[in-house]
Short mmCIF file of C-alpha atoms and ligand atoms in Angstrom, two decimals:
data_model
loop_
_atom_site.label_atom_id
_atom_site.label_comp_id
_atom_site.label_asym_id
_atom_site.label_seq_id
_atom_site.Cartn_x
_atom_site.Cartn_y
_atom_site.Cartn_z
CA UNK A 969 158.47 100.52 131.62
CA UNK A 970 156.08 99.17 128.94
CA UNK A 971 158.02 100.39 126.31
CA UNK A 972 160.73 99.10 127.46
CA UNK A 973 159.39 95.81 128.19
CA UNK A 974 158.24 95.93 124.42
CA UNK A 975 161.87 95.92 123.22
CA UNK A 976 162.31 92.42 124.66
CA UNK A 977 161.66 89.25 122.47
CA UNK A 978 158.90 87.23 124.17
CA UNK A 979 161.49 84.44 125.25
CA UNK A 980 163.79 86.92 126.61
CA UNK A 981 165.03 85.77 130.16
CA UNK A 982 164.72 87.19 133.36
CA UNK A 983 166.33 86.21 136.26
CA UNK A 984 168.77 86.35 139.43
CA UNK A 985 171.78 85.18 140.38
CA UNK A 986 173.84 83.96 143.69
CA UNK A 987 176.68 81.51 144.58
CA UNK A 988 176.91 78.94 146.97
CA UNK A 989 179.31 80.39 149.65
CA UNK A 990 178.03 84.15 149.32
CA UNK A 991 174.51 82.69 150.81
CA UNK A 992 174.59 79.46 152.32
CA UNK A 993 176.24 79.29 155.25
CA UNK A 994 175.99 75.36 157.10
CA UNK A 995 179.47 74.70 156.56
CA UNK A 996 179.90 71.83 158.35
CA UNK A 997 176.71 70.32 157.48
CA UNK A 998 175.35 67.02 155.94
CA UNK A 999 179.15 65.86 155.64
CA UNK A 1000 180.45 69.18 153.73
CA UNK A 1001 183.99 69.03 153.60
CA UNK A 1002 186.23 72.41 154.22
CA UNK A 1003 186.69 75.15 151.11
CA UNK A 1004 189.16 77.15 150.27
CA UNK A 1005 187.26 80.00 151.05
CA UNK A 1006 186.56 78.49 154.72
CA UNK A 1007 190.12 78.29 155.34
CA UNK A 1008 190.83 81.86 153.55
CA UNK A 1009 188.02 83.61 155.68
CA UNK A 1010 189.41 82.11 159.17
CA UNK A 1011 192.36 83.56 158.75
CA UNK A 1012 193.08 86.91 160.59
CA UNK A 1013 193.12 89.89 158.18
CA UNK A 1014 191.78 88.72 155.23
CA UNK A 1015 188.45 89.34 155.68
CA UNK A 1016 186.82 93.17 156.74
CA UNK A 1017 185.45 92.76 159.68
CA UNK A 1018 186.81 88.99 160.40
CA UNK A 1019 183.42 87.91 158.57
CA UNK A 1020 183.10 84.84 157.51
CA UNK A 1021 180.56 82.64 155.73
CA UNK A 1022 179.52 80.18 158.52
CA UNK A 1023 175.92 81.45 158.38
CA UNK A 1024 175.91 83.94 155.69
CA UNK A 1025 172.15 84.38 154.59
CA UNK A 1026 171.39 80.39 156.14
CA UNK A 1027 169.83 79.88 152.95
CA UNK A 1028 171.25 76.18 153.18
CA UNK A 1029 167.95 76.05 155.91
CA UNK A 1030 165.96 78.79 154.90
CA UNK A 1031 165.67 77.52 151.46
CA UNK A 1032 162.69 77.11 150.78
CA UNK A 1033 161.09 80.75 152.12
CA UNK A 1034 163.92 82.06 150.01
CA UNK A 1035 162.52 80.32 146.57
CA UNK A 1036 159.15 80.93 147.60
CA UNK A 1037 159.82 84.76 148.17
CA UNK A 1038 161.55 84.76 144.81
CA UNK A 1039 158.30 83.56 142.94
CA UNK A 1040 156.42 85.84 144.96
CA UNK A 1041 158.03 88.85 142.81
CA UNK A 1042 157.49 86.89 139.46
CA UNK A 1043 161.15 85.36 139.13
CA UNK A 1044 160.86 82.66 136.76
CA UNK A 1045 165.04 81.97 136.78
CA UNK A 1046 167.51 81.30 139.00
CA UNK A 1047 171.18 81.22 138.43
CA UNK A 1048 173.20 79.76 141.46
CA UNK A 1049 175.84 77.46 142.00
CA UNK A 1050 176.75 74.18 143.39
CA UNK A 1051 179.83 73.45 146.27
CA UNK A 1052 181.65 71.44 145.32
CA UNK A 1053 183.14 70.37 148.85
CA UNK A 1054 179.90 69.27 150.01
CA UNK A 1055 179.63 66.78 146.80
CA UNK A 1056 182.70 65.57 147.15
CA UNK A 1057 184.31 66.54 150.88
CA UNK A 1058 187.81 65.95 149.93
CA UNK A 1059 187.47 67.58 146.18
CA UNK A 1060 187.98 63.78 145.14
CA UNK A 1061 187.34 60.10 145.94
CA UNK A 1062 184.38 59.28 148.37
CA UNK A 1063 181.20 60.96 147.44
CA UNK A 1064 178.75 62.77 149.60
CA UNK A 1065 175.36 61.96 148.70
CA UNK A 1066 173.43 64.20 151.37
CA UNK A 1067 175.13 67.52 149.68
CA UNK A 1068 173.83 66.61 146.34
CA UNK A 1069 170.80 65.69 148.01
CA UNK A 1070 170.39 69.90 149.31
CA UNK A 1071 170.66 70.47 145.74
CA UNK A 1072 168.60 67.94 144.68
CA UNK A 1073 165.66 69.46 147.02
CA UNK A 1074 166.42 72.58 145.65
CA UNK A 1075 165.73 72.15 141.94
CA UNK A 1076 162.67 70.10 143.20
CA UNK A 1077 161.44 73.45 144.99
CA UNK A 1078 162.48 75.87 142.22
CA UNK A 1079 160.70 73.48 139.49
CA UNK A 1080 157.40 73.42 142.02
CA UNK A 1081 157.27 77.28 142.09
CA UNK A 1082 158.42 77.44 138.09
CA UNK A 1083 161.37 78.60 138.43
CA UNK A 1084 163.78 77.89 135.83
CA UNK A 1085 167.65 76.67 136.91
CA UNK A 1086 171.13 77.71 135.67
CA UNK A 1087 173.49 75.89 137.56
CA UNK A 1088 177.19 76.98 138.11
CA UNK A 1089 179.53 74.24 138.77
CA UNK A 1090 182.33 76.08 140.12
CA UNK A 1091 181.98 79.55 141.91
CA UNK A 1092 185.36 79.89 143.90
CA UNK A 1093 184.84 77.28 146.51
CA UNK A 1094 187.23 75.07 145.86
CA UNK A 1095 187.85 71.81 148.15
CA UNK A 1096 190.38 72.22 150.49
CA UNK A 1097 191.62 68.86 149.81
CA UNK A 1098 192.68 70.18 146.38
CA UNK A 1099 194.64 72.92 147.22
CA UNK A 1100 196.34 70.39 149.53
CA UNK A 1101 197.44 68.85 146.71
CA UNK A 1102 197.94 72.61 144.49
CA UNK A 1103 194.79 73.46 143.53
CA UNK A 1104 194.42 74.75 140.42
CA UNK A 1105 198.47 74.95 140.08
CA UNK A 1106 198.24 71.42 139.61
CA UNK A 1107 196.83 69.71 136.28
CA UNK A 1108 195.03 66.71 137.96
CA UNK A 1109 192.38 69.14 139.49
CA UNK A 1110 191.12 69.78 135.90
CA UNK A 1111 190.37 66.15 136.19
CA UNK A 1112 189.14 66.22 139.60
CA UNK A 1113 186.61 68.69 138.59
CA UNK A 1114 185.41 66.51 135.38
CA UNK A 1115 184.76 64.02 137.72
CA UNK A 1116 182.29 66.57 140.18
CA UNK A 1117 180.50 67.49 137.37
CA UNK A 1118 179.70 64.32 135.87
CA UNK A 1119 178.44 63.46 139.47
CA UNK A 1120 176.30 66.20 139.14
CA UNK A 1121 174.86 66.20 135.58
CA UNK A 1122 174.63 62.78 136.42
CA UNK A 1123 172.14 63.21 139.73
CA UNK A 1124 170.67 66.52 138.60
CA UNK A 1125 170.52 66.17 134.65
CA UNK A 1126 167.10 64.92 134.11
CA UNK A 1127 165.68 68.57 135.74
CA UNK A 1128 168.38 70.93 134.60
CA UNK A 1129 168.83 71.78 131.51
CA UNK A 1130 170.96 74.71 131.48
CA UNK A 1131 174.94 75.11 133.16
CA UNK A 1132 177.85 76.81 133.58
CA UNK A 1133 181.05 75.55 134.12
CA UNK A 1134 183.01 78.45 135.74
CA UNK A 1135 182.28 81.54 137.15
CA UNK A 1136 184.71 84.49 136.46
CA UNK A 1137 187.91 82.39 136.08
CA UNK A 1138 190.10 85.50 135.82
CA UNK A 1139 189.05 86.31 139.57
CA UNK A 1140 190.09 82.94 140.58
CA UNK A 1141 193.43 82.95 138.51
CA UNK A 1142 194.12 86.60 139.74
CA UNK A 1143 192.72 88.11 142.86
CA UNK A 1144 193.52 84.60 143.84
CA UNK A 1145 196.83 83.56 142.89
CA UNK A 1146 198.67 87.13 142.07
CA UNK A 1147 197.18 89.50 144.18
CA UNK A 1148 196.32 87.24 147.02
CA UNK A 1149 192.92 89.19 148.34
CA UNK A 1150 190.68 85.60 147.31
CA UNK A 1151 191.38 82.36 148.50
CA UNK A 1152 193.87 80.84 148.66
CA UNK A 1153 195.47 83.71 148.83
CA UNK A 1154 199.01 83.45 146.92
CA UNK A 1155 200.97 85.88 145.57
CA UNK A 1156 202.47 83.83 142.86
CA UNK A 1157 202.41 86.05 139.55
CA UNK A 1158 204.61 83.13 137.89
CA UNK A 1159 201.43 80.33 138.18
CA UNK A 1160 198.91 82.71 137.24
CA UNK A 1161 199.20 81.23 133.49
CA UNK A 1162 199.45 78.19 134.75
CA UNK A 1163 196.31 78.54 136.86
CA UNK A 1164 194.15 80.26 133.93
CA UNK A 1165 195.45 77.02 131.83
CA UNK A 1166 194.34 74.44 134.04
CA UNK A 1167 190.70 76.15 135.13
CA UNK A 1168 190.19 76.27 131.04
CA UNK A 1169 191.16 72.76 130.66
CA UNK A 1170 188.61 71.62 133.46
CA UNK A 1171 186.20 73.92 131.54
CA UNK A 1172 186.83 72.08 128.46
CA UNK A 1173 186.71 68.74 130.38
CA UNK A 1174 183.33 69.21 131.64
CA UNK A 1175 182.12 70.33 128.34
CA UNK A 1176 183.40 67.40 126.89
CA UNK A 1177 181.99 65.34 129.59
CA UNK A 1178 178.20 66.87 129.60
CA UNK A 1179 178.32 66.26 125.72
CA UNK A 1180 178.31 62.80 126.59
CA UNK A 1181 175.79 62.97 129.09
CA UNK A 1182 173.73 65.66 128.29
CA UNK A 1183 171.30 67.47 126.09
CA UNK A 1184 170.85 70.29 127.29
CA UNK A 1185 173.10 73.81 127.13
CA UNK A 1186 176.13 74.87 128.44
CA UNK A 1187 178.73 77.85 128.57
CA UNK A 1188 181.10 79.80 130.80
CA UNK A 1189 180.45 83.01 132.60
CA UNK A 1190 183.48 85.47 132.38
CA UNK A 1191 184.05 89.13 133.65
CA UNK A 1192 184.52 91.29 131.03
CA UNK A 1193 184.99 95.35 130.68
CA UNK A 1194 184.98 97.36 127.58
CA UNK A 1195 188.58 99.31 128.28
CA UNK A 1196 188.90 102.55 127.20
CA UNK A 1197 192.29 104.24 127.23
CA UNK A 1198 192.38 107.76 129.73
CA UNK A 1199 193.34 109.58 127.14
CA UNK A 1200 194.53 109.33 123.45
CA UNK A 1201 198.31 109.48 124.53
CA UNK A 1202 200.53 106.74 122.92
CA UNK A 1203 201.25 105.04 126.42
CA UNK A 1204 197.46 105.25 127.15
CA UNK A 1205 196.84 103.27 123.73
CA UNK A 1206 199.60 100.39 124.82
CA UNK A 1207 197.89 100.32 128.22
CA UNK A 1208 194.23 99.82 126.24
CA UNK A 1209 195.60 97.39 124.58
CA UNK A 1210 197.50 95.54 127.31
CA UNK A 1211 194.83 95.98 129.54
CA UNK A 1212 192.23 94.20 127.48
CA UNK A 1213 194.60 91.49 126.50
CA UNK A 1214 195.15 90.95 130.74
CA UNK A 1215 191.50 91.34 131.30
CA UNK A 1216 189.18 90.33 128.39
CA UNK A 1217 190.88 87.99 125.66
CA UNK A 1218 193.16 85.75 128.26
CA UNK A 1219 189.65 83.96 128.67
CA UNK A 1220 187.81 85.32 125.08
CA UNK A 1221 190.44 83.64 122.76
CA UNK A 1222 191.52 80.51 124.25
CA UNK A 1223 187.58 80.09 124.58
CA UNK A 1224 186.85 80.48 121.55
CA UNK A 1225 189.70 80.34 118.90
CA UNK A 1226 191.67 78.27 120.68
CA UNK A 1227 194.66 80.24 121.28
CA UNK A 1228 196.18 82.85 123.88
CA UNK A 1229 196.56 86.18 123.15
CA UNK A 1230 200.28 87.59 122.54
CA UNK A 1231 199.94 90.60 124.30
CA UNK A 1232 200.00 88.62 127.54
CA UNK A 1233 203.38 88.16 126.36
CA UNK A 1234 204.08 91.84 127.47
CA UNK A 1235 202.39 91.16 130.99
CA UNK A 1236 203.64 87.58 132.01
CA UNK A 1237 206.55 86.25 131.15
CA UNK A 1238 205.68 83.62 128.19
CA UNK A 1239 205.72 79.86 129.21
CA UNK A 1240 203.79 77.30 127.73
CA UNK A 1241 205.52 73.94 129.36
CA UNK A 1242 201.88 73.41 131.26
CA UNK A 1243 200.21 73.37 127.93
CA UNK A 1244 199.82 69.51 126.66
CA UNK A 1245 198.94 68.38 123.46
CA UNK A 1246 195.22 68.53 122.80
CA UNK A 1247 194.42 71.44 125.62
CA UNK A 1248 193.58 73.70 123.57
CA UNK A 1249 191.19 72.00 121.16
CA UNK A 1250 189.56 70.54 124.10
CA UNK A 1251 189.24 74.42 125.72
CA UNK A 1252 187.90 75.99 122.45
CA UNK A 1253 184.87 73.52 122.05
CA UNK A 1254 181.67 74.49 120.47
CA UNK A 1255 179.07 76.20 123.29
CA UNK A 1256 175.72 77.07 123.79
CA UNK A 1257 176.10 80.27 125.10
CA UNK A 1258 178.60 82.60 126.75
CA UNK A 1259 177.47 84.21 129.83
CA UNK A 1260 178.83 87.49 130.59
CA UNK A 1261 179.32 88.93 134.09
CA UNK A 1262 179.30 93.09 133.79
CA UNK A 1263 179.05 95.47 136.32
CA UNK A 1264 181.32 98.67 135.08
CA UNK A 1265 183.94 99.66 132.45
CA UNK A 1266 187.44 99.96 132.98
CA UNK A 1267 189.03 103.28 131.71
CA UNK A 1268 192.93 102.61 132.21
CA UNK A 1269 195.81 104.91 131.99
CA UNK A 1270 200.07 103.39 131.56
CA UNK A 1271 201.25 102.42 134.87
CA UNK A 1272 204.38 100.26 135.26
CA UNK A 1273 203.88 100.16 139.16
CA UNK A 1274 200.94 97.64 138.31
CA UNK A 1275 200.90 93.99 136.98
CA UNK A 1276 198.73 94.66 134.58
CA UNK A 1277 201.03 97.62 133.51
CA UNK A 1278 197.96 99.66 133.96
CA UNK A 1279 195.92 101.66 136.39
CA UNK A 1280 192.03 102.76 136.37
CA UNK A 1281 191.00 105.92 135.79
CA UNK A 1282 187.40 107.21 137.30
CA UNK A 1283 186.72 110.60 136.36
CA UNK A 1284 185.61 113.01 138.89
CA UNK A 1285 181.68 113.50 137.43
CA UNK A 1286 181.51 109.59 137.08
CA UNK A 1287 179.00 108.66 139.48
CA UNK A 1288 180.39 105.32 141.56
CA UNK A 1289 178.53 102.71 143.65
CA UNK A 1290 179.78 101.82 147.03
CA UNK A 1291 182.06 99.23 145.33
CA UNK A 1292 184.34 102.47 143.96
CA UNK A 1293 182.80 101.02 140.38
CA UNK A 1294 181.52 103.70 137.85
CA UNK A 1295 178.08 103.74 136.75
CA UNK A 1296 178.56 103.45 132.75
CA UNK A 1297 175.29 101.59 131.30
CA UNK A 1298 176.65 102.11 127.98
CA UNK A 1299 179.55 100.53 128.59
CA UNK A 1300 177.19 97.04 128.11
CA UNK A 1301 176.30 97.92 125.11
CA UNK A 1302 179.96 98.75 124.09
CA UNK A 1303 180.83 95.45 125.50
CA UNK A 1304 178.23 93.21 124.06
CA UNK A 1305 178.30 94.50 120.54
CA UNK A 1306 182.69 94.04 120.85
CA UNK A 1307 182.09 90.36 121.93
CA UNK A 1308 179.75 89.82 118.45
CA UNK A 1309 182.30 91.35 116.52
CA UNK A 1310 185.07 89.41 117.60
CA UNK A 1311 183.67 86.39 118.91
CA UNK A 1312 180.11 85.50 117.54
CA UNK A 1313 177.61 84.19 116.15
CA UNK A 1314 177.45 82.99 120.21
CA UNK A 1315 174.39 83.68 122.02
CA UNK A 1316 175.09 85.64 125.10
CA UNK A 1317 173.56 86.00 128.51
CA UNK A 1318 174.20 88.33 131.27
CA UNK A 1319 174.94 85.86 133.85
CA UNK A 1320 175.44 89.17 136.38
CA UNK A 1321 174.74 92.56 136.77
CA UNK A 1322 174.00 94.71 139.75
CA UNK A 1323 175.61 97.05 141.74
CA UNK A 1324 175.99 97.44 145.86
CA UNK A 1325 174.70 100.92 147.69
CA UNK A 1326 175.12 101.89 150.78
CA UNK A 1327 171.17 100.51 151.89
CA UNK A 1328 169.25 101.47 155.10
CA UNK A 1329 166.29 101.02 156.08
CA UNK A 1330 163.60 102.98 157.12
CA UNK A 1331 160.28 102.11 158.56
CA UNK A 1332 160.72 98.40 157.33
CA UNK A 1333 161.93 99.26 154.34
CA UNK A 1334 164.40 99.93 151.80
CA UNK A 1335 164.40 102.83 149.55
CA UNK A 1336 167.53 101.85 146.75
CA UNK A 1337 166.33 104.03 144.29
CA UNK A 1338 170.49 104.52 143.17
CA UNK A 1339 170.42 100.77 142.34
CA UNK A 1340 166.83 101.24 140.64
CA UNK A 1341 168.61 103.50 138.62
CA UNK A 1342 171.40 101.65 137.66
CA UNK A 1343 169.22 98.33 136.90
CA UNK A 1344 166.92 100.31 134.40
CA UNK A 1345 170.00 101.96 132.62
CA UNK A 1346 171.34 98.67 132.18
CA UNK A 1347 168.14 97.25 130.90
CA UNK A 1348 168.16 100.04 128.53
CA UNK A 1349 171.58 99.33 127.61
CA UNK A 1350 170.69 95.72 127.10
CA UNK A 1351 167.44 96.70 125.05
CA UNK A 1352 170.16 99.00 122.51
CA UNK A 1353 172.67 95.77 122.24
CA UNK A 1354 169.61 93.76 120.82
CA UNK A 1355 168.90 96.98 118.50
CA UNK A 1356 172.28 96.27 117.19
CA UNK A 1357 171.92 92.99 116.17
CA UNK A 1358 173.52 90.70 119.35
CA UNK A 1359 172.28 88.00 120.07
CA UNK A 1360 171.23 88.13 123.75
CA UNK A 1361 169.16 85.83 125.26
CA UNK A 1362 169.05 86.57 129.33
CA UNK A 1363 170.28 89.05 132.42
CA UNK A 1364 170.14 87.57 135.87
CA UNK A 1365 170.18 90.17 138.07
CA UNK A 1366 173.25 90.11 141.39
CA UNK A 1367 172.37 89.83 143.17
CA UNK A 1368 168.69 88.12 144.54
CA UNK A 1369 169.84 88.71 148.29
CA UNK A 1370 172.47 90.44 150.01
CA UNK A 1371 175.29 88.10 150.59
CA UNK A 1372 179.02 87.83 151.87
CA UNK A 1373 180.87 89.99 149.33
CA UNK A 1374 184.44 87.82 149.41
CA UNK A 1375 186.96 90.12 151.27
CA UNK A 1376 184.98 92.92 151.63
CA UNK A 1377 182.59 90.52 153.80
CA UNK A 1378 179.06 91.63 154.91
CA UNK A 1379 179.83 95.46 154.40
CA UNK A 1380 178.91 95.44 150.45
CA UNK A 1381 175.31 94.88 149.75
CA UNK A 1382 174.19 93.91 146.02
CA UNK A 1383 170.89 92.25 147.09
CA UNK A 1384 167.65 93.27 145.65
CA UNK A 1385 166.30 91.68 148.48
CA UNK A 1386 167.92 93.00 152.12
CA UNK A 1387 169.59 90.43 154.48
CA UNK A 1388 169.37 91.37 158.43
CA UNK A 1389 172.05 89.43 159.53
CA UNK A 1390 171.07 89.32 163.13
CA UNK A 1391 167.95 88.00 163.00
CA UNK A 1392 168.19 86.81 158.61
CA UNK A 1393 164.85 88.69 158.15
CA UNK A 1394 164.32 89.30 154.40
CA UNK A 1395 163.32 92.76 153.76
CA UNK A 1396 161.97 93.38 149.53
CA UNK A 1397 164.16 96.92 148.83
CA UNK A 1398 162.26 99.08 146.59
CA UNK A 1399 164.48 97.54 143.73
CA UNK A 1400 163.21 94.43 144.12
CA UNK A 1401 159.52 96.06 143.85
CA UNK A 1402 160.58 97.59 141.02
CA UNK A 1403 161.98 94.73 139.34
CA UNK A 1404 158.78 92.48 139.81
CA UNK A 1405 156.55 95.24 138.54
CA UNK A 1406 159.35 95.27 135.64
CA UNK A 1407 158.89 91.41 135.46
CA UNK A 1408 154.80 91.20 135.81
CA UNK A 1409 154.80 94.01 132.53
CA UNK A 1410 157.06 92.12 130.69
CA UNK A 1411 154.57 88.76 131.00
CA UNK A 1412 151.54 90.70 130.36
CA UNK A 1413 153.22 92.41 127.65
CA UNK A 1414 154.33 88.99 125.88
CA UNK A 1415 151.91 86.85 126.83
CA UNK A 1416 148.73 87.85 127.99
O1 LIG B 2665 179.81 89.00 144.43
C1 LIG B 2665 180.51 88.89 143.23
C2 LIG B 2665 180.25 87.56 142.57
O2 LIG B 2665 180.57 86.50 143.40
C3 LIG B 2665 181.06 87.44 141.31
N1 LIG B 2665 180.88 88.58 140.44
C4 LIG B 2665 180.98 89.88 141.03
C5 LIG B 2665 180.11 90.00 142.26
C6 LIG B 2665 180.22 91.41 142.88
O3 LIG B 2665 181.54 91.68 143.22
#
């Protein structure tokens, strides 16, 4: 590890990641309004298992154990995100002041054990109160959200000094609006540019906003896949290209150049009457940083049959994790040194990367040594992207502890920490070992 640790700048940072309603649980608490995802995990069917994430990992009480066990293994940053229902109950209008407080108690805690915050303003969780009125089909939410995260730069500004806008807004415009398997659970392909449009604009919104308010950094986290076609066919090339249009620049180009990308026009029917004067200026402001959520890469063959007009491909000696994902470390680097070429100069931060086993444990503990694997490929991967000249600045690792895994539930475990539901006993997995050892070299390393 030491010469790996070596390939690192000093400043390099090192951290983990979670999300409000993977972990919390206290859904009704301290005037907490109902999500989207509340309403989406009562409902029969959608969830494996019928789980839901009343209680998840109770980190809303177990707080702060859970911060102090994370400085116990040398985490110095924490990426996790705010809900937005239990600032504002209704999504707008009368503000909750004990749900900001939570947070509030949280930074104090994570500043205490000196532990550094990146704070994610919107991670799927949507007030119910909103979709009553469309959710993100409808243009005021944009505006909505601008006014939650002013409330919140406003009461938690002075202490944190990094943020994220969205997380993943392709999952949110996709799995939840056309494919229906997130909350809310539509099946609407016609809003889903509609949907994208308006989540951008309330990006661009709370950019604007934070500029304002601000000095400190801020960017948007989006999940991104180098796509390679399954083979060099002509069909296989359109699908590439389609694919990564669908996937990649949807969110890449409207970010940053301030346009969308015409292939879309092959994928969704072209309409622009959401679009208003000004959107896109406002949606391709300057940032700080993009963060960059990878976890495999998508190798896609021509398939009509799909939305997307494309299938995956995993080859038969691809090793997968329990997710079905491939394990393809280079694929980062693939990714990473694409996004300089087309995008940069933009710093960049891994804002997620992990993978979910099949875990047991034994004896009181856990012995993950496929998800050790995959963590010190990636590093590696990461450690090559820096050799080639991009500009990366962080990885937070998903996930700190297991957590409620959207549809899939409790079944899918990502933690590097386990989560025994039953009684919410923590349990360090051998990848968490390995990742403080990874963490304590790295500091002696570059600063002893
Ligand atoms: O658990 C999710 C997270 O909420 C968003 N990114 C992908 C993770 C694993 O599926």
């Amino acid at each position: 590890m030491t010469s790996l640790v070596k390939r690192f700048p000093a400043n390099f940072v090192w951290g983990v990641a979670t999300a409000a309603y993977q972990i919390e649980g206290a859904v009704t608490e301290d005037g907490r309004g109902a999500s989207i995802w509340d309403i989406f995990s009562h409902t029969p069917g959608k969830i494996l298992h019928g789980d839901t994430g009343d209680i998840a990992c109770d980190h809303y009480h177990r707080m702060p154990e859970d911060i102090h066990l994370m400085s116990q293994l040398g985490i110095a940053h924490y990426r996790f995100s705010i809900s937005w229902p239990r600032v504002f109950p209704m999504g707008y209008g009368q503000k909750n002041s004990r749900g900001l407080d939570f947070y509030d108690q949280l930074i104090d805690q994570l500043l205490q054990e000196n532990i550094e915050p990146l704070v994610t303003l919107y991670h799927w969780d949507l007030p119910q109160g909103l979709q009553d009125k469309g959710g993100w089909m409808n243009r005021d939410t944009a505006f909505y959200f601008r006014d939650y995260a002013e409330a919140v730069f406003d009461k938690l500004g002075d202490r944190v000094h990094a943020w994220i806008t969205h997380n993943e807004p392709w999952v949110t415009t996709v799995a939840g609006h056309v494919q229906g398997r997130h909350a809310p659970g539509l099946k609407q392909a016609h809003v889903a540019r509609k949907v994208a449009h308006h989540l951008l604009l309330s990006h661009g919104l709370a950019v604007e906003a934070y500029r304002g308010m601000g000095k400190g950094r801020i960017g948007i986290t989006l999940n991104l896949h180098p796509v390679y076609p399954a083979s060099s066919q002509e069909e296989d090339l359109r699908a590439q290209r389609l694919h990564d249009a669908f996937h990649n620049t949807w969110f890449l180009d409207p970010v940053f150049k301030g346009t969308y990308p015409q292939e879309l026009d092959e994928i969704l029917p072209p309409d622009d009457k959401f679009i208003v004067e000004g959107d896109l200026n406002l949606i391709r402001q300057p940032l700080d940083f993009l963060g960059v959520n990878y976890y495999a890469p998508h190798r896609v063959r021509w398939n009509t049959e799909e939305i997307s007009h494309t299938s995956l491909v995993i080859l038969p000696e691809e090793p997968i994790t329990a997710m079905g994902w491939p394990v393809d470390a280079k694929g980062l680097t693939d990714l990473l040194t694409r996004i300089h070429h087309d995008y940069g100069p933009i710093p960049i931060v891994i804002t997620e990367n992990g993978a979910a086993y099949d875990d047991v444990v034994q004896d009181g503990q856990v012995h993950d040594t496929s998800r050790q694997h995959y963590l010190e490929m990636h590093w590696n991967a990461l450690a090559a992207s820096l050799d080639q000249g991009v500009p990366v600045e962080g990885y937070y690792l998903w996930s700190f502890l297991d957590n409620f895994e959207w549809a899939l539930g409790y079944s899918k475990r990502f933690g590097i920490v386990y989560v025994d539901y039953p009684t919410q006993q923590r349990i360090v997995k051998d990848s968490g070992l390995a990742y403080s050892r990874f963490l304590r070299d790295f500091q002696e390393y570059h600063h002893r």
